[in-house]
Structures are given as structure tokens and as C-alpha cells.
XYZ file of C-alpha atoms in Angstrom:
510
model
C -56.478 40.587 64.900
C -59.107 40.916 61.921
C -61.200 38.093 62.323
C -62.582 38.175 59.100
C -59.393 36.797 58.008
C -61.663 33.252 60.068
C -64.928 34.486 58.021
C -64.079 31.510 54.848
C -63.815 28.844 57.461
C -67.032 29.756 59.766
C -68.921 30.909 56.887
C -69.361 27.231 55.231
C -68.840 25.519 58.591
C -71.818 26.998 60.044
C -74.301 27.093 56.227
C -73.431 22.705 56.282
C -74.859 21.859 59.594
C -77.849 23.995 58.952
C -79.028 22.827 55.356
C -78.507 19.647 56.718
C -80.397 20.541 60.562
C -83.353 22.443 58.912
C -83.422 22.435 54.857
C -82.639 18.206 54.780
C -85.817 17.943 52.512
C -86.300 21.514 50.787
C -84.499 21.871 47.721
C -85.385 25.045 47.379
C -83.815 26.433 50.447
C -80.789 24.513 50.344
C -80.389 26.733 46.863
C -80.981 29.395 48.581
C -79.171 28.910 51.378
C -76.307 27.874 49.048
C -76.264 30.345 46.707
C -76.565 33.597 49.149
C -73.599 31.079 51.283
C -71.412 31.391 48.490
C -72.096 35.364 47.686
C -70.748 36.444 51.045
C -67.594 33.959 50.615
C -67.275 35.791 47.162
C -67.809 39.446 49.445
C -65.641 38.416 51.760
C -62.305 36.778 49.348
C -62.839 40.007 47.584
C -62.595 42.006 50.678
C -59.908 39.935 52.029
C -57.740 40.520 48.818
C -58.007 43.729 48.538
C -57.536 43.740 52.283
C -53.090 41.553 51.297
C -52.304 43.872 48.918
C -50.696 46.624 50.981
C -47.957 43.604 51.349
C -48.667 42.823 54.461
C -48.546 38.626 56.385
C -51.269 39.161 58.859
C -51.608 36.163 61.678
C -54.702 34.841 63.060
C -54.458 33.463 66.378
C -57.040 31.334 66.660
C -58.598 31.701 70.678
C -55.453 34.664 71.008
C -53.243 31.623 72.222
C -49.832 32.628 70.586
C -47.583 30.783 67.608
C -46.515 28.581 67.939
C -48.189 27.036 70.390
C -52.831 27.712 68.876
C -53.586 27.544 65.819
C -52.559 30.239 63.250
C -54.477 31.154 59.832
C -52.380 33.585 57.530
C -53.445 35.895 55.152
C -51.347 37.455 52.343
C -51.124 38.119 48.820
C -50.845 33.936 47.757
C -53.424 32.285 50.730
C -55.727 35.930 49.777
C -55.270 35.157 45.693
C -56.084 31.951 46.288
C -59.358 31.902 48.368
C -60.776 34.357 45.512
C -60.032 32.332 42.441
C -61.952 28.706 44.393
C -64.884 31.729 46.008
C -65.225 32.586 41.468
C -64.936 29.566 41.052
C -67.757 27.553 43.812
C -70.194 30.335 42.606
C -70.090 29.746 38.799
C -70.611 25.754 40.334
C -73.510 26.367 42.743
C -75.043 28.568 40.128
C -74.318 25.764 37.496
C -76.100 22.123 40.026
C -79.524 24.977 40.583
C -79.977 24.097 37.400
C -81.189 20.992 37.693
C -77.671 19.133 38.253
C -78.349 18.656 42.844
C -81.741 16.759 42.370
C -79.707 13.760 40.761
C -78.996 11.938 44.564
C -79.053 13.575 47.983
C -76.563 16.272 50.138
C -75.084 18.691 47.019
C -75.051 22.121 48.696
C -73.955 20.885 52.279
C -71.127 18.303 50.891
C -70.426 21.392 48.676
C -70.099 24.116 51.319
C -68.061 21.223 53.819
C -65.989 21.059 49.971
C -65.236 24.901 50.627
C -64.434 24.814 54.318
C -61.647 22.107 54.142
C -60.288 24.354 49.967
C -60.209 27.818 52.115
C -58.631 25.754 54.970
C -55.735 24.616 53.406
C -55.307 28.307 51.273
C -55.482 30.432 55.315
C -54.059 27.521 57.806
C -50.121 28.155 58.838
C -49.852 24.480 60.258
C -49.125 21.603 58.982
C -51.015 19.469 61.196
C -54.301 21.539 59.935
C -53.027 21.137 56.509
C -53.885 17.315 56.881
C -56.890 18.712 59.469
C -58.415 20.467 56.010
C -56.713 17.982 53.737
C -58.988 15.604 55.032
C -62.466 17.893 55.593
C -61.677 18.483 51.717
C -61.416 14.554 50.590
C -63.908 14.122 52.196
C -66.251 16.499 50.795
C -65.249 15.159 47.320
C -66.046 11.848 48.667
C -69.194 12.575 48.473
C -69.345 15.345 44.890
C -68.046 12.018 43.336
C -70.582 9.772 43.801
C -73.395 12.310 43.782
C -76.173 10.333 41.334
C -75.016 7.155 42.167
C -74.252 4.826 39.536
C -72.326 1.451 39.370
C -68.967 3.383 37.700
C -68.782 5.942 39.191
C -69.407 3.573 43.333
C -66.521 1.748 41.626
C -64.604 5.276 40.410
C -64.595 6.596 44.226
C -63.533 3.430 46.010
C -60.369 3.849 43.672
C -60.488 6.955 45.201
C -61.113 6.763 48.239
C -57.693 3.733 48.651
C -55.787 5.967 46.797
C -56.163 9.150 48.943
C -56.328 6.667 52.342
C -52.879 5.890 51.679
C -51.543 9.142 50.657
C -53.595 10.481 54.294
C -51.289 7.659 55.987
C -48.187 8.957 54.506
C -48.990 12.285 55.338
C -49.529 11.290 59.134
C -46.099 9.589 58.973
C -44.567 13.040 57.522
C -45.955 15.193 60.314
C -45.184 13.039 62.785
C -41.187 12.215 61.232
C -40.755 16.381 61.141
C -42.301 16.615 64.841
C -39.992 13.753 66.355
C -36.826 16.079 64.837
C -37.894 19.745 65.367
C -40.738 19.841 67.916
C -42.857 22.329 65.733
C -45.684 22.349 63.196
C -45.800 26.225 63.106
C -44.708 26.908 59.629
C -43.188 30.301 60.526
C -41.191 27.956 63.877
C -40.468 25.012 61.842
C -38.850 28.051 58.555
C -36.804 28.761 61.764
C -35.499 25.412 63.696
C -34.739 23.007 60.211
C -32.109 24.895 59.504
C -31.080 24.835 63.262
C -30.385 20.601 63.548
C -28.597 19.763 64.447
C -26.333 16.489 62.033
C -27.528 13.440 63.321
C -30.935 14.412 62.982
C -31.152 15.756 59.160
C -31.523 13.010 57.526
C -34.611 11.963 59.000
C -35.721 15.268 58.593
C -35.491 14.615 54.586
C -37.181 11.780 55.089
C -40.279 13.987 56.113
C -39.776 16.906 54.068
C -39.584 13.994 50.974
C -43.231 12.395 51.773
C -44.556 15.493 53.112
C -43.475 15.734 48.712
C -45.400 12.793 47.524
C -47.905 13.273 48.928
C -48.673 16.822 47.749
C -47.752 15.548 44.327
C -50.317 12.703 44.494
C -52.458 15.412 45.313
C -51.078 17.695 42.330
C -51.619 14.435 39.867
C -47.983 14.984 39.053
C -45.750 11.803 37.268
C -46.139 9.138 37.917
C -48.457 9.231 40.187
C -51.279 11.119 38.741
C -53.167 7.810 37.778
C -55.914 8.496 40.099
C -56.964 11.325 38.391
C -58.299 10.191 34.955
C -59.937 7.455 36.468
C -62.197 9.836 39.037
C -62.188 12.757 37.385
C -63.622 10.574 34.317
C -66.075 8.942 36.464
C -67.285 11.675 38.730
C -70.259 13.976 37.161
C -69.309 16.472 35.445
C -70.006 19.713 37.990
C -67.939 18.220 40.396
C -65.614 17.786 38.062
C -65.149 20.871 37.169
C -64.587 22.129 40.868
C -62.410 19.885 42.124
C -60.310 21.815 38.929
C -59.289 23.698 42.444
C -58.023 20.222 43.749
C -54.798 19.785 41.804
C -53.883 23.449 42.115
C -54.398 23.129 46.372
C -51.250 20.424 45.565
C -49.506 23.030 43.710
C -50.417 25.564 46.726
C -48.932 23.201 49.093
C -45.760 22.732 47.348
C -45.008 26.118 46.749
C -45.426 27.458 50.379
C -43.579 24.899 51.819
C -40.871 23.876 49.831
C -40.467 27.933 49.653
C -40.646 28.543 53.775
C -39.611 25.480 55.491
C -37.411 23.876 53.347
C -35.929 26.688 50.202
C -33.165 28.571 50.536
C -32.712 29.183 54.333
C -33.253 25.637 55.456
C -29.717 24.342 55.862
C -28.841 20.481 55.589
C -32.572 20.345 53.547
C -32.266 23.296 51.293
C -33.979 22.518 48.015
C -34.015 19.517 49.084
C -36.953 18.288 46.296
C -35.899 21.046 43.838
C -33.932 18.624 41.832
C -36.786 16.267 41.524
C -39.399 19.210 40.126
C -38.807 19.943 37.072
C -38.170 16.443 35.428
C -41.355 15.383 37.386
C -42.966 18.336 35.652
C -41.759 17.746 32.758
C -42.634 14.092 32.603
C -46.300 14.994 33.842
C -46.291 17.468 30.888
C -45.268 14.449 28.158
C -48.062 12.327 30.071
C -50.888 14.721 30.204
C -50.829 14.700 26.207
C -50.042 11.355 25.319
C -53.147 10.213 27.095
C -54.847 13.319 25.814
C -53.766 12.152 21.931
C -55.010 8.344 22.971
C -58.189 8.998 24.632
C -61.258 7.767 23.213
C -64.231 9.993 25.064
C -64.073 14.173 25.134
C -63.910 13.490 29.400
C -61.134 11.527 28.697
C -59.433 14.258 27.338
C -60.207 16.656 29.338
C -59.208 14.747 32.710
C -55.590 14.121 30.853
C -55.594 17.726 29.142
C -55.867 18.802 33.637
C -52.384 16.432 33.633
C -50.948 17.972 31.019
C -51.798 21.920 32.311
C -50.338 20.601 35.904
C -47.111 19.133 33.566
C -46.645 23.326 32.759
C -48.489 24.509 36.345
C -45.217 22.514 38.256
C -42.684 23.648 35.266
C -43.456 27.478 36.441
C -43.153 26.758 40.444
C -40.361 24.370 39.859
C -37.465 27.500 39.014
C -38.148 27.817 42.289
C -37.836 32.274 41.539
C -39.221 34.947 41.577
C -39.892 34.757 37.676
C -41.338 31.413 37.240
C -43.547 31.130 40.364
C -44.697 34.693 39.381
C -45.869 32.688 35.752
C -46.516 29.856 37.654
C -49.226 32.052 39.701
C -50.751 33.834 36.164
C -50.893 29.416 34.532
C -53.000 28.495 38.373
C -55.942 31.057 37.411
C -56.370 30.637 34.041
C -55.888 27.112 34.117
C -58.208 26.486 36.999
C -61.097 28.212 35.176
C -60.268 26.741 31.179
C -59.802 23.706 32.316
C -63.569 24.286 34.750
C -65.136 25.211 31.948
C -64.311 22.218 29.458
C -65.184 19.580 32.183
C -68.908 22.113 32.174
C -68.642 21.458 28.499
C -69.035 17.742 28.327
C -72.237 17.886 31.301
C -73.621 20.047 28.312
C -72.840 18.723 25.384
C -73.267 14.272 26.507
C -77.276 14.566 26.408
C -77.613 16.221 23.098
C -75.516 13.750 21.809
C -78.011 10.873 22.620
C -76.592 7.501 23.269
C -72.853 8.181 21.675
C -72.806 10.688 24.775
C -69.341 12.050 25.071
C -67.255 9.165 23.103
C -65.334 10.290 20.247
C -67.687 7.869 17.558
C -69.842 10.490 14.634
C -73.246 11.098 16.056
C -76.159 13.535 15.441
C -75.800 16.691 17.811
C -78.286 18.744 18.644
C -77.276 22.701 18.614
C -74.245 21.644 16.187
C -73.819 25.652 15.038
C -73.928 25.954 19.522
C -71.610 23.318 20.774
C -69.335 23.633 18.030
C -67.781 26.988 18.645
C -68.745 26.034 22.768
C -66.228 23.444 21.757
C -63.844 25.173 19.487
C -63.349 28.285 22.537
C -63.101 25.355 25.232
C -60.428 23.795 22.315
C -58.636 27.878 22.469
C -59.078 28.294 25.837
C -57.057 24.961 27.096
C -53.984 23.876 24.824
C -53.268 27.754 25.170
C -54.050 28.803 21.469
C -54.260 32.967 20.608
C -55.260 34.575 21.572
C -56.704 33.513 25.100
C -54.665 33.778 29.085
C -53.618 29.485 28.072
C -51.045 31.241 25.446
C -49.737 34.064 27.780
C -49.486 31.777 30.630
C -47.151 29.685 28.286
C -44.713 32.599 26.871
C -44.882 33.398 30.226
C -43.010 30.115 31.427
C -41.006 29.712 28.635
C -40.018 33.745 29.164
C -38.991 32.861 33.184
C -37.076 29.575 32.079
C -34.500 31.320 29.498
C -31.588 32.089 32.038
C -32.619 28.466 33.251
C -30.322 25.372 32.715
C -32.624 23.161 31.921
C -34.613 26.373 29.273
C -33.822 23.956 26.334
C -35.599 21.248 27.973
C -38.430 23.114 29.641
C -38.920 24.798 25.678
C -39.431 21.950 23.486
C -41.341 20.148 26.019
C -43.750 22.567 25.995
C -43.948 23.781 22.369
C -43.920 19.876 21.730
C -47.129 18.690 24.094
C -48.953 22.076 23.292
C -48.894 20.698 19.606
C -49.598 17.246 20.384
C -52.620 19.408 22.895
C -53.631 21.436 19.281
C -53.562 17.554 17.585
C -55.847 16.465 20.333
C -58.149 19.169 20.924
C -59.101 19.341 16.472
C -59.287 14.753 16.664
C -61.926 15.485 18.893
C -63.800 18.174 17.428
C -64.117 16.916 13.693
C -65.347 13.259 15.326
C -67.660 15.642 16.893
C -69.100 18.138 15.045
C -67.225 17.754 11.486
C -68.350 13.902 11.072
C -72.373 13.906 12.396
C -73.897 10.772 11.816
C -76.878 10.306 10.264
C -79.691 8.970 12.247
C -80.104 5.004 11.092
C -84.072 4.600 10.127
C -87.344 6.161 12.131
C -87.837 9.087 13.089
C -84.809 11.166 15.168
C -85.041 11.138 18.489
C -85.714 14.331 20.602
C -82.867 16.388 20.960
C -83.523 18.105 24.705
C -83.510 22.056 24.735
C -79.862 23.694 26.066
C -80.626 25.202 29.474
C -79.819 28.834 29.383
C -78.452 28.843 32.892
C -75.760 25.784 32.176
C -74.406 27.593 28.862
C -74.503 31.531 30.521
C -71.946 29.661 33.736
C -69.890 28.372 30.841
C -69.483 31.933 29.333
C -68.457 33.014 32.202
C -65.949 31.442 33.091
C -64.405 31.425 29.671
C -64.933 34.950 30.006
C -62.223 34.780 32.873
C -60.478 33.436 30.215
C -60.967 36.084 28.333
C -60.486 39.306 31.363
C -57.165 37.602 32.301
C -55.860 37.734 28.441
C -57.023 41.702 28.087
C -55.311 42.961 31.799
C -53.062 40.320 31.485
C -49.789 43.164 31.997
C -51.453 44.317 34.880
C -52.702 40.183 36.721
C -49.136 39.314 35.664
C -47.848 42.394 38.254
C -49.663 41.537 40.848
C -48.751 38.079 40.387
C -44.696 39.013 40.647
C -45.379 40.459 43.732
C -46.621 37.743 45.389
C -43.833 36.014 44.107
C -42.083 38.176 45.993
C -43.454 38.259 49.207
C -44.030 34.454 49.029
C -39.812 34.091 48.434
C -39.352 36.791 52.219
C -39.526 33.793 53.708
C -38.092 36.091 56.825
C -41.412 38.443 56.990
C -43.214 35.966 56.993
C -41.903 34.427 59.582
C -41.391 37.784 61.901
C -45.282 38.445 61.386
C -45.977 35.063 62.711
C -43.713 34.804 65.906
C -41.777 38.221 65.755
C -38.627 39.702 64.875
C -37.181 37.443 67.950
C -35.925 33.461 67.026
C -36.821 31.232 69.047
C -33.559 29.572 71.422
C -32.636 26.336 70.251
C -33.938 23.960 67.834
C -35.731 19.952 68.892
C -38.118 19.615 71.236
C -39.849 22.319 73.791
């Protein structure tokens, strides 16, 4: 076994308590340790991504317990890609935080490291119950990061966020218990072998577990009509936390892709493709809800939140095709939408201090540094709305091309194009109000405008540059995502890598 596979979990699991125990009152030391640990995580993620490029599925058996009885981590192209994506985003966020944002509340850096643990664990685990555990670690850390800095509005939204996610966690446990009661296992590879052999009398119960699980993942991915928590929670969260949370909706999309291709995919017998009829309609509904929410937004933060919902609709349209072309296009769009969405939330954080009491509300107000900030907004809007020449435009083209032979192609093309037009109108309206109609100061001396801090602008530019890189290297990236999609659909290779070539003798409880 390659022990580097567990490093993305061990590293933040050690650093988080270390920061609490030894540097609780020393912010400078917390910054140094947190940045160094995140840099180390990025180096490990790059190494693991390179390791996964040979196309081998590598299981890591924790404690050397054989599968399916022990805890299993899985490194393949998909998990390596997601860990690397998150490591890049995490480094940008922790650097942004050191510009002074981490002084607004206590324990930002320990919570940040726990968030790394939960998200990386969700990407690497090969067991449904441990997926639940890592979801909880991720969510508990996100509660703290969301409330960072305090405030009544943030506390109220945090309570709603906690309540919704507790309901989701309860459904997750019900789903896990139902699936275990039928199959006697929660190891993903073992489930992939056993679900097809479930007796006719237990098929309905297994289907209930599969649907409950899908509801939980759809809630995490902000799929309509389960999206309502996201605009409220992200709008109340600090801009930096919301940028980091861009990866959390991708965790929901990742789990849908992993579970419903591996466990409930084409070889799952009576429950094969159980959620396929719902995926595309739900994704198209998410596109519509997100686009209309953007058009109705009365603040830039609300616009950013509904843009995330809209982008998740585009992503899930691609994944909902459940074929190599759609999954490959969706994975390219995952990379784009994560970076583009993060830039939008960081822009809100940069812009608010420059508009005085108007903050991010879409009303005319005097703006400090209008030329630079309008340029930043224009670039972020192009990236998020999917206009050429940035990667969002190419991602939409890839999704449309992948759906060309689908029976739902007319609906997919029409909804993608129509909602993209609505998104462009929403961003154009916001930009015209924010920068083309500045209000003159009302009497007296103009309020002092704080200087723009170079580090936040540099981080913003770096993330935006990632979308430019995705455009410049679209061909190689698309080929890599195509290879990843092919490996995802080769579920037999995954199962053999974890369990070996010999199938288990029977389904049901051991």
C-alpha cells in the first residue's frame, strides 16, 4: 500500500488540534502553521494526482484490515482530481485569510483544517458509513466558519443551516441503516457486487435506501427543490467562507456520481439506474431556479449565491447523462465552476468596504477604486456567466456536445442557452448599478475609502487565472477528464482492486 494516500486526512487531523493546543492565542503562529500545512497538502495532492495517472485504482486498507471489513480509502483519477482541486482552492483561501480576515473571530485556522479533513475524507473514502462520518466533520467545521465574526443575521442563518443539515444527516443514517439491513455491508465495492443479487422481496427496501441517499446528496448539491438553504446560508456567511464552501456543493455532486455509477449503476440489477429518470428534470429545474434567482437578486451576494445554484444545475445536467461524454464534460465544469464561484464571493468581500453604507446592495453608491473594481467584476461575471473566452463558455459547449445524442437534447440545449442569457442579463444589471450609476456623495466631505489590500486582489486574480488556464489548456484537460470518466464507468476494475477477482459467495448479511 502507498501510505501517501492517507496523508490528506492525517495532515489536517494532526494540525487542527495542534493549533488549538499550542497556538490558541498566537495568531501569527497559527498562520505560519496553517499555510505550511496547506502547502504540504497541495504538494501531496499533486503527487497523488500524478500517481493516479497510470489508471490504477489503489485501495488503502487502514490498519491492514481486509476489505470489506476494515476502513478503505480509494485513490483513483476521480478522487485524486477532487483532492487536488480542493487543495488549490484551500491554499488560496488561507492566504486570503491572512490579510486580516482571520482576526474577526477565534479559531479560524483550526476550523479550516478540520474542514480540509472532512472534505478530503469524503473524496477518498470507499465506505458509505465513513462517508457519513466525513460529511459530519465537514459540516461541523462549516458551522464554525459560517459563524466566524458573529452577528445576529449570521447567527439566524446559521441556525437554519444547522437545522437543515441535521435533517439531512438523519436521512443519511436512515438510508445507511436500510442499505445495511438488506445487504449486510457498507463498503462501496462490496455493495457494487451485492446489490444485484438482492432477493426480490428486499428490492423495494433497497430502493428506498437508494432514494433516501440520493435526497441527502441532492440536498448537499443544492438541487431544486432542495436548494433553499444555500442562498440563505451563503449570503449570511463571510465572503471568504462562502468561497471555501464552493467545494461543498461539489462534494454532493461527487457522491451522486460515485454512488450512482458504482453501486446503483448499470449492473445493479433491479435497482439499476434508480435515480436516472429524476436527474435531468431536477437538474433542469435547478437551472431555472438559479437563473430566476439571479435576475431577482437585490444584492451582489444574493446574486452570487443563486449563480452557484445555477452552475450546479449545469453540472448535474452533464452528470445526469451517466455516460462518458457527459461525465467528462461535467468534470471539466466542476473545475471551472469551483474557481469562478470562489472569485465571485471574494469579489463581494473586496467590494463591500469600498461602497460605504451601501455594502453589496444593488443600489447606486460612490465606489472607491471604480476602474479596478469594475474590471474585477467584469472578469468575474464573464467567468461565472459562461461567456467567451473563459472556461465557462467551453464547459457549456462540452455539455451541449455531450448531450447531442440524448433524447432530452432539445430541452437541455434550450434550458442551457435560455438560462445563460438570463444570467448575462442579471450580471449586466448588477454591473450597471454598481459601476455605471455611481451616486455622488450627499453634502459634506466624502467618506474615506480604505485602500485596496494587494493580497486579496492577488488571490482573486490567481483564481481567475485558473479559469484562463482551463481555457488555454482545454484540450489536455478535456482528455484527462475523459480518461477519468472512462475509469468511473469501469466499475469492475474498482471492485477487483478493492476485493480481488473472486466474487463473494452470496448477498445478504454475512
